[in-house]
Coordinates of C-alpha atoms and ligand atoms in Angstrom, one line a residue:
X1 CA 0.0 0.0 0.0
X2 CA 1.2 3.5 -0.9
X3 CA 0.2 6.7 0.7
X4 CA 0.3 10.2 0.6
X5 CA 1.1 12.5 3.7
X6 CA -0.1 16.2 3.5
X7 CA 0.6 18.8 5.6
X8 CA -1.3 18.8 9.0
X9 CA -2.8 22.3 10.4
X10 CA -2.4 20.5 14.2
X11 CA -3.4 17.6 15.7
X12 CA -6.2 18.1 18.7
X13 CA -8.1 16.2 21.0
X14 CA -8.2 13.1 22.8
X15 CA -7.0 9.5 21.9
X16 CA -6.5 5.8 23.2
X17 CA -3.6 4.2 21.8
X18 CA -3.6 0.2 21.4
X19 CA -2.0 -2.0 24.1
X20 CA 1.7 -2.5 24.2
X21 CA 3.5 -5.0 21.9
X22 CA 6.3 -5.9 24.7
X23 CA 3.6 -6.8 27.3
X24 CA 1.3 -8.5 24.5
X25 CA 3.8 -10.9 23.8
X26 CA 4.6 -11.5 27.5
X27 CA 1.0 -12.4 28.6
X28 CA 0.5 -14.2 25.7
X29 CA 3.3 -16.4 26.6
X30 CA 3.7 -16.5 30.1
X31 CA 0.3 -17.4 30.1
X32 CA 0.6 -20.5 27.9
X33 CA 3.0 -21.7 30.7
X34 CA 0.8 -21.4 33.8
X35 CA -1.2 -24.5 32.8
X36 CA -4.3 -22.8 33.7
X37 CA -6.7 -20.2 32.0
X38 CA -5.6 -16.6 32.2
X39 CA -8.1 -14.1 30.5
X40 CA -5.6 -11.0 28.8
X41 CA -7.9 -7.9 28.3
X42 CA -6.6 -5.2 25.5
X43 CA -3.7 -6.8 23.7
X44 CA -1.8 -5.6 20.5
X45 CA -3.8 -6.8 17.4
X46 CA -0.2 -6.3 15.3
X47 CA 1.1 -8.6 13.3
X48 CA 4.2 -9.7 15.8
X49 CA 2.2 -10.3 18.9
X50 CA -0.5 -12.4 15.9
X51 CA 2.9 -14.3 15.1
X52 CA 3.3 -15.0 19.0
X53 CA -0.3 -16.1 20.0
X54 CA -0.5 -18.6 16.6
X55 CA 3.0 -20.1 18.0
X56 CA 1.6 -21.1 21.6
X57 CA -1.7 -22.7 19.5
X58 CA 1.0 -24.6 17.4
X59 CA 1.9 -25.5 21.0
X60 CA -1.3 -26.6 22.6
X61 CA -2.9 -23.8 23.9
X62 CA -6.7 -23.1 23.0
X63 CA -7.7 -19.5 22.4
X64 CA -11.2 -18.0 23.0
X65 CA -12.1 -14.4 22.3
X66 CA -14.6 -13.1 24.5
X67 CA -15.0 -10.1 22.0
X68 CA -13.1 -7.4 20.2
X69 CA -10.6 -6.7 23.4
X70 CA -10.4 -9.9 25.9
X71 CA -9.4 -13.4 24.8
X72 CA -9.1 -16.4 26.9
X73 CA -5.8 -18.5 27.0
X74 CA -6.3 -21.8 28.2
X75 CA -2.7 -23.7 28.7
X76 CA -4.2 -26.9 29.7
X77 CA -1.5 -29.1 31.0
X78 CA 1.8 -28.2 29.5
X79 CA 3.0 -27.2 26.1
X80 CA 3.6 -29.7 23.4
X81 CA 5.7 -30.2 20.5
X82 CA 4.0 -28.9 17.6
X83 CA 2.7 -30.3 14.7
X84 CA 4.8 -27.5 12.4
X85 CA 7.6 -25.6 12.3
X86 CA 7.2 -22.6 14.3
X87 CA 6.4 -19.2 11.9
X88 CA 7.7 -16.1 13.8
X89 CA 6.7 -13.8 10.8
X90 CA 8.9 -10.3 11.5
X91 CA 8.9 -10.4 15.1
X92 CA 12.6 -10.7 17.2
X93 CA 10.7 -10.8 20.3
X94 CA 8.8 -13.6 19.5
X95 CA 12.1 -15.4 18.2
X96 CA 14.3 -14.6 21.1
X97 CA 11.8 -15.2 23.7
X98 CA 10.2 -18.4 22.8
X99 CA 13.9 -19.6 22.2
X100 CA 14.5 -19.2 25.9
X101 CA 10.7 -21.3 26.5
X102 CA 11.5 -23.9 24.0
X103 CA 15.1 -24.7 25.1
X104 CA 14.3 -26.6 27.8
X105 CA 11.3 -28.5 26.8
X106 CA 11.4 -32.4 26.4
X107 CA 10.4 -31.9 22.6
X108 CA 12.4 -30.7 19.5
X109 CA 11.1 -27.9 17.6
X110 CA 12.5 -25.3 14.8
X111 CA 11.5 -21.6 14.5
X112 CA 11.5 -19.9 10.6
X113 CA 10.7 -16.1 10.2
X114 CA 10.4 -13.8 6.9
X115 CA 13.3 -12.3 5.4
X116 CA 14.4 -9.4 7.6
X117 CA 13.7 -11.7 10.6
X118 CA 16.1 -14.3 8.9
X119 CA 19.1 -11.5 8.8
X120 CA 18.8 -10.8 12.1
X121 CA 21.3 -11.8 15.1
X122 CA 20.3 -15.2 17.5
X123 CA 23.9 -15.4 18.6
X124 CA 23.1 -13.4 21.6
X125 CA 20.7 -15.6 22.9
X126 CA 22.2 -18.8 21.6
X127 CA 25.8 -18.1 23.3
X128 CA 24.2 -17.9 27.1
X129 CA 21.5 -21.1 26.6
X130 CA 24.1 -23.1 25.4
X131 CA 25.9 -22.5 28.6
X132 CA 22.6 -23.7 30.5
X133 CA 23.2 -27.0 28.2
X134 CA 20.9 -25.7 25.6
X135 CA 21.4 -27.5 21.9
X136 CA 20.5 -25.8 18.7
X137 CA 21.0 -26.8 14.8
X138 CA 21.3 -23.3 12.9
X139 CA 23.4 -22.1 10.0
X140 CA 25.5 -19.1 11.5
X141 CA 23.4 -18.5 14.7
X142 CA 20.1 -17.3 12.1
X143 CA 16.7 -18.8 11.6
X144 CA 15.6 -21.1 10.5
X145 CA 17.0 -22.9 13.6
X146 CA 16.4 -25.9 15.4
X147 CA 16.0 -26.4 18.9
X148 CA 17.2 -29.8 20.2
X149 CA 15.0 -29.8 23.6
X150 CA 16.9 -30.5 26.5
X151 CA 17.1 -30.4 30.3
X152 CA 19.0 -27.2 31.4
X153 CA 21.2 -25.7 34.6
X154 CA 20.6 -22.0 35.8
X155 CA 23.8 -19.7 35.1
X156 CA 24.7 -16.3 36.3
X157 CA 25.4 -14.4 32.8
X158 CA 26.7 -11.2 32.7
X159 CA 25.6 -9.8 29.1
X160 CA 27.7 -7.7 27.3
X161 CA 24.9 -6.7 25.6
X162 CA 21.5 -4.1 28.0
X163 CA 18.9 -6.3 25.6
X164 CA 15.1 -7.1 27.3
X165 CA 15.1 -9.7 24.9
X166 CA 18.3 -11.6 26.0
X167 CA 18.2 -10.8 29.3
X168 CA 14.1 -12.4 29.0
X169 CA 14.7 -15.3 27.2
X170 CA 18.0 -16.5 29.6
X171 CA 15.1 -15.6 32.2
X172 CA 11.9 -17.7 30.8
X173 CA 14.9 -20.6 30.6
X174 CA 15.8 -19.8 34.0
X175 CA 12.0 -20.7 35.4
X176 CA 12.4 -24.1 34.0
X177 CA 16.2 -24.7 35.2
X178 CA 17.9 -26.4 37.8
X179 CA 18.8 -24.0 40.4
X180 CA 19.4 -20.6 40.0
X181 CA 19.5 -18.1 36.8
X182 CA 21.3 -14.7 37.5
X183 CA 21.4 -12.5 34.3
X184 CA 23.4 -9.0 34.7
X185 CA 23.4 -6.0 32.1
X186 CA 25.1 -3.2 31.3
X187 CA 22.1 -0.9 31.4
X188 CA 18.8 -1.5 32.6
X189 CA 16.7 -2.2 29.8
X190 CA 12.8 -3.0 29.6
X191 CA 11.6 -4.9 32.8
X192 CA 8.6 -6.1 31.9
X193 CA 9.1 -9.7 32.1
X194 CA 10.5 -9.4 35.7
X195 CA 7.0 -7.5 36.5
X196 CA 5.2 -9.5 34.5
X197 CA 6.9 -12.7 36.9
X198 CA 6.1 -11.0 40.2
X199 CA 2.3 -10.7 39.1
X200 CA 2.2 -14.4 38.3
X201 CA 3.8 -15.6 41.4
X202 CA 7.7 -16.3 40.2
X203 CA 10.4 -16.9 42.5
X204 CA 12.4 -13.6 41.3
X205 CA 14.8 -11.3 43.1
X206 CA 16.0 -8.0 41.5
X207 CA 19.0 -6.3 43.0
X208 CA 19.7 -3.1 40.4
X209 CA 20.7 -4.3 36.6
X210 CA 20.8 -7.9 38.0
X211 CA 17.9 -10.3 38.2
X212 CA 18.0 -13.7 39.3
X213 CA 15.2 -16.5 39.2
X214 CA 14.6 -20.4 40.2
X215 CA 12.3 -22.8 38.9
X216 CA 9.0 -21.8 38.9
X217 CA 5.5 -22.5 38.1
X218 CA 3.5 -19.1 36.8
X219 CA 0.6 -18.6 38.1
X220 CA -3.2 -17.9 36.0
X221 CA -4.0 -14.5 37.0
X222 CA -5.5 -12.1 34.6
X223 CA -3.8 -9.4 32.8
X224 CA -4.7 -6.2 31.4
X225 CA -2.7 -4.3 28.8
X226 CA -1.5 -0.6 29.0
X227 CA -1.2 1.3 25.8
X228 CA 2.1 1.6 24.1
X229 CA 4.5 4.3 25.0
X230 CA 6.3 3.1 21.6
X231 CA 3.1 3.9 19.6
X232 CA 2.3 6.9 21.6
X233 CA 5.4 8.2 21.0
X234 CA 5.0 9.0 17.4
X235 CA 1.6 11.3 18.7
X236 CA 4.0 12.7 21.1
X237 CA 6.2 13.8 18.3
X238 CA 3.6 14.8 15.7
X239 CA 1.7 16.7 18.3
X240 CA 5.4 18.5 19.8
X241 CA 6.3 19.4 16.0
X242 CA 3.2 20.2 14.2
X243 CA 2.3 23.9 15.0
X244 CA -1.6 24.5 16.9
X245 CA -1.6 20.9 18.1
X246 CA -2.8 19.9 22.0
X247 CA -4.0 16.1 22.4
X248 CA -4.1 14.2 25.4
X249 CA -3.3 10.3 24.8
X250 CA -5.0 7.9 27.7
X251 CA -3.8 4.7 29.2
X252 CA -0.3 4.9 27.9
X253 CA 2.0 2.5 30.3
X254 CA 5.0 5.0 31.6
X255 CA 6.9 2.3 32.7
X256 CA 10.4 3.9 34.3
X257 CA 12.6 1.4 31.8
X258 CA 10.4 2.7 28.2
X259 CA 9.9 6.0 29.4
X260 CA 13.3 7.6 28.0
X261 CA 11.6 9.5 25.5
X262 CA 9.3 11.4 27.2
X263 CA 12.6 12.4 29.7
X264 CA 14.3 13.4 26.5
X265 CA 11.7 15.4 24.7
X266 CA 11.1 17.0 28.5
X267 CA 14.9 18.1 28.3
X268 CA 14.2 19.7 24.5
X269 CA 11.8 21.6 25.6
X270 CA 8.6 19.7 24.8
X271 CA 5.1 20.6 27.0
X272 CA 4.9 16.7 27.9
X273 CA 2.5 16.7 30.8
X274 CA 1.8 13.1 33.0
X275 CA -1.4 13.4 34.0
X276 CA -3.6 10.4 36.6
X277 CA -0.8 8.0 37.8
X278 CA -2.1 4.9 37.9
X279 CA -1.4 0.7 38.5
X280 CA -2.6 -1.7 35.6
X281 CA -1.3 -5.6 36.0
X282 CA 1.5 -4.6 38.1
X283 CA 2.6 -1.4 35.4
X284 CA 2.3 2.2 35.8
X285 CA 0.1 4.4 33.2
X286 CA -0.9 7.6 33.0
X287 CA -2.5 10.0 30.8
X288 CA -0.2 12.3 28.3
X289 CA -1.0 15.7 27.5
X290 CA 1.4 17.0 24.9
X291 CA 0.9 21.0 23.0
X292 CA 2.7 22.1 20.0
X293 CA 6.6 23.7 21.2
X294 CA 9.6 25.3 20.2
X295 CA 12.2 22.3 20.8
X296 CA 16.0 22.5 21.4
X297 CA 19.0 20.1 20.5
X298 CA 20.1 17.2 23.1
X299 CA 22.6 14.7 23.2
X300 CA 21.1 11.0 23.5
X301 CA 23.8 8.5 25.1
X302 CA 24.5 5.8 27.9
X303 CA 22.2 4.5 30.0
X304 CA 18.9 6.5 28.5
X305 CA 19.4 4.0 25.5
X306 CA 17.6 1.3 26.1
X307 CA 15.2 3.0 27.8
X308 CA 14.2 4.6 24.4
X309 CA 15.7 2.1 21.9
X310 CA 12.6 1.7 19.5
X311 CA 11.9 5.8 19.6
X312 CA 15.7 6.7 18.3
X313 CA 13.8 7.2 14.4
X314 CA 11.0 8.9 15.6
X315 CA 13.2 11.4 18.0
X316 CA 15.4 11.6 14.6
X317 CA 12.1 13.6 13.3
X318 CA 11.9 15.5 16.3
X319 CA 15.6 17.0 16.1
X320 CA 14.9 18.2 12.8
X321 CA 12.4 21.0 14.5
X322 CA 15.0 21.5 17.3
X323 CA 17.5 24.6 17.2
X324 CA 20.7 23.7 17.6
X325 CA 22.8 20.1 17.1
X326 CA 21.1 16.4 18.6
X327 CA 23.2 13.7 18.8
X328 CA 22.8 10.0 19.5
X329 CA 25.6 7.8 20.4
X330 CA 26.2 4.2 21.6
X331 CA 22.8 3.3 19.9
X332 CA 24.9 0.6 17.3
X333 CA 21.7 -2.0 17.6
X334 CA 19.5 -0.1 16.0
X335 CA 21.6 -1.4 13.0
X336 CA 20.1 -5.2 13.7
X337 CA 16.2 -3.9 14.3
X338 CA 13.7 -4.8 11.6
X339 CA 16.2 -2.6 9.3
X340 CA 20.0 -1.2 9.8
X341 CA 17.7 1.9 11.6
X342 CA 20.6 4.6 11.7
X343 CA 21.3 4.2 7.6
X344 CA 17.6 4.0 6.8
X345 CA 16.7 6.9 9.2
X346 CA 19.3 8.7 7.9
X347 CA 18.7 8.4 4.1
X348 CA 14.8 9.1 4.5
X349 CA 15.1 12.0 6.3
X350 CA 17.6 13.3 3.6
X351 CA 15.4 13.0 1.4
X352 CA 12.7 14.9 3.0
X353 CA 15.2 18.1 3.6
X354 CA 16.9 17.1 6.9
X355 CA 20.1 18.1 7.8
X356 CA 21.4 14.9 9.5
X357 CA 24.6 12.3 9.4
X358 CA 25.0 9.0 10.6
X359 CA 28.4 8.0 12.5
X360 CA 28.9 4.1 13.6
X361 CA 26.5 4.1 16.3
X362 CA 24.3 7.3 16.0
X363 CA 23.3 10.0 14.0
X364 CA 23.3 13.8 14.4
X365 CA 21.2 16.3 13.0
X366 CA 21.4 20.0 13.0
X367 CA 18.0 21.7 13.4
X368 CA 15.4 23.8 12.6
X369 CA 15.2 22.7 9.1
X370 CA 12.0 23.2 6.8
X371 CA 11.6 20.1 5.5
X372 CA 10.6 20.3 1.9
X373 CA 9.2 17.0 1.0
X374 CA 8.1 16.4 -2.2
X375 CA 9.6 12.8 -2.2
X376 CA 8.9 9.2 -2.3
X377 CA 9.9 7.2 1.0
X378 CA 11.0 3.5 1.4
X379 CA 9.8 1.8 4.5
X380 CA 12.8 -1.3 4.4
X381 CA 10.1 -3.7 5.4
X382 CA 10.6 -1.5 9.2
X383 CA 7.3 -0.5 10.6
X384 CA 8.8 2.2 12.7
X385 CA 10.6 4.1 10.0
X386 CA 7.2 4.2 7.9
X387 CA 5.2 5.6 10.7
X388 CA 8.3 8.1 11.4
X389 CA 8.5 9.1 7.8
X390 CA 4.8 10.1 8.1
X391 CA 4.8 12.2 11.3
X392 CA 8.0 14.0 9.2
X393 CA 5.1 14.3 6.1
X394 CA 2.8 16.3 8.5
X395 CA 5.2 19.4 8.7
X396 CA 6.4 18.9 4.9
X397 CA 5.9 22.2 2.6
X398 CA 4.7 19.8 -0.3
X399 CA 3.4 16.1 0.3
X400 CA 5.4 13.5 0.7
X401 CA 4.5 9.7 -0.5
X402 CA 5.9 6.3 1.3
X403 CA 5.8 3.0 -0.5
X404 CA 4.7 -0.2 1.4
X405 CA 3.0 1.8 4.3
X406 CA 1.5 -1.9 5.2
X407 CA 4.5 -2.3 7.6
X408 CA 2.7 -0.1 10.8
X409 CA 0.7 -3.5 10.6
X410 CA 3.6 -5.3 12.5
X411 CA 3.0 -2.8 15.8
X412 CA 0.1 -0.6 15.2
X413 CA -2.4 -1.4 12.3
X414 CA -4.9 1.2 13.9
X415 CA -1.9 4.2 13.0
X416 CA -3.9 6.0 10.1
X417 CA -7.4 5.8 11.4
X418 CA -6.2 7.4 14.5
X419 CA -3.8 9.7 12.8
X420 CA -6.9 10.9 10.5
X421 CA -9.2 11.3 13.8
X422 CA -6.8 13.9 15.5
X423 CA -5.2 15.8 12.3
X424 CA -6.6 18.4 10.7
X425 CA -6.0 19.5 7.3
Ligands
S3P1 C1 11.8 -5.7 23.1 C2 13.1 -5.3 23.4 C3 13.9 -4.4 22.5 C4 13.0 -3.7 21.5 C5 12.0 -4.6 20.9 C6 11.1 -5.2 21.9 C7 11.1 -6.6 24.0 O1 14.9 -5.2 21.9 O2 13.8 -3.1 20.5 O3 11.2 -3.8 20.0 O4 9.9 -6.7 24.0 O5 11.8 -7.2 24.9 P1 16.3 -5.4 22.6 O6 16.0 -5.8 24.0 O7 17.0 -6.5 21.9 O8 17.0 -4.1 22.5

């Protein structure tokens, strides 16, 4: 699908963003192991956490929907080798995640995903389960891989590497281990499996970046789904950058470790406010108010990183409008995302009229530019750099057009009807 993006004359009003894709994956699987029923209320309709929920049926577990919102999750007795190979479609989280699940099971099994899936790095999660005496068939640590199911010992891991997927997958092994499974990071990155584990009764103890957990059986409890601060954030943006624009966004999960980008736009100068604190399944949410403003240049680096590691291409947009120089440094993943993000990002917006460069593990961007537009975007199969490039379309002087638009389906297939409620033109 192709689209056209016009200029936008502000966005206004108020809006519900759909539930988080890190936590939708979570309850979807944590709940196939608590051999019970576990009713999940507001989960991501995206393609990934689709990719996720057809695994654990592949696996045994039957799925009721109650309607639109709530589905049902019955585990049964345990999981079971399934009749197929395993599809994982685009989604790393799925991969890495159900890796750590399936390592230790008493069945063999293989995972396959779609192209940019297939190019992506497993060698970060293979190197640590094989120390818990995981065994794996695989061509140069990518899918399609095999996992050769196998008993497995806990480890205390120090990663080299602040990743909520590694550090979760070494983790969902861990509950299934002999004795204990420590896993240490650099940074702190996204905690919601270790929430996620209090809330269903884990054996878990957190002590700063480290986290350690022993066998374990999860318990059924019921989970409800924040909205996505990853999702929100490109409203956040488009509202910050698009001049007459005030929006509130509701239920957005403000979780401490995904929250980076709101501290960063705070810091450029963004109104951001956090309105109604709230508790949801053991996660913090609040409402968002955000009003058009006159940004200023930052420097992005260390520890805020993971914290904000899916927003870098959408902040990229924002530093555009800032005065002055953003930079980003020690952000070199963002080169094994969905798409090398730090070429891609950095190509598009040159297109579009940004002033920006990429170094080895960044960018920086000199700002306020006008961004012309008039231009034809390429997605690279990366949902986040489509929805990006269109927030960049709403301040364009001339219309801007982005081929294979479909992508937003992997996070956020409701992007455009809710872009079109807010906008006006
Ligand atoms: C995710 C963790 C992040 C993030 C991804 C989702 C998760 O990856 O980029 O979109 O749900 O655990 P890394 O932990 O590998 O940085």
């Amino acid at each position: 699908m192709n689209i056209t993006v016009n200029k936008s004359n502000g966005l206004k009003g108020n809006i519900e963003i759909p539930a988080d894709k890190s936590i939708t994956h979570r309850a979807f699987m944590f709940a196939a192991l608590t051999k019970g029923k576990v009713k999940v209320s507001n989960f991501s309709k995206g393609a990934d956490c689709m990719s996720t929920l057809k695994i654990i049926q592949n696996l045994g577990c039957d799925i009721e929907y109650l309607n639109e919102k709530e589905l049902i999750i019955n585990a049964k007795n345990a999981i079971n080798k399934p009749q197929s190979p395993l599809d994982c479609g685009n989604s790393g989280t799925t991969t890495r995640l159900m890796t750590g699940i399936l390592a230790g099971q008493n069945f063999n099994c293989k995972l396959f995903g779609d192209q940019s899936l297939s190019k992506r790095p497993m060698k970060r999660v293979i190197t640590p389960l094989e120390l818990m005496g995981a065994k794996f068939i695989h061509n140069d640590y990518k899918l399609p891989i095999e996992i050769i199911g196998t008993k497995l010992n806990g480890i205390d891991y120090n990663s080299p590497l602040a990743s909520a997927q590694v550090k979760s997958c070494l983790l969902l092994a861990g509950l299934n281990a002999e004795g204990k499974t420590t896993f240490t990071e650099p940074y702190k990155s996204r905690n919601h499996t270790e929430l996620m584990f209090e809330y269903m009764g884990a054996k878990i103890q957190i002590d700063g970046n480290k986290v350690t957990v022993s066998k374990s059986q999860l318990k059924p409890v019921d989970i409800n789904i924040c909205g996505d601060i990853s999702s929100a954030a490109f409203f956040i943006v488009a509202a910050l950058i698009t001049p007459n624009s005030d929006i509130i966004i509701k239920n957005v999960g403000i979780n401490e470790t995904r929250s980076g980008i709101i501290d960063v736009l705070k810091a450029m100068n963004g109104s951001i406010e956090i309105l109604d604190k709230r508790i949801i399944s053991n996660e913090e949410i609040a409402d968002i108010r955000v009003k058009y403003s006159e940004l200023r240049g930052t420097t992005i680096e260390g520890a805020i990183i993971p914290r904000l590691i899916d927003e870098i291409p959408i902040l990229a947009v924002a530093a555009t409008q800032a005065k002055g120089t953003t930079i980003i440094k020690d952000a070199q993943d963002l080169r094994n995302k969905e798409a090398d993000r730090i070429t891609a990002v950095k190509t598009e917006l040159r297109k579009i009229g940004a002033n920006i460069e990429e170094t080895p593990d960044g960018l920086v961007i000199k700002g306020k530019t006008d961004l012309a537009g008039n231009c034809e975007i390429e997605c690279y199969h990366d949902h986040r750099i489509a929805m990006s490039a269109y927030v960049a379309g709403l301040i364009c002087k001339k219309p801007i057009k982005i081929n294979e638009f479909q992508w937003v389906d992997i996070s956020f297939p409701e992007f455009l009807s809710l872009m079109n409620k807010i906008s006006t033109y």
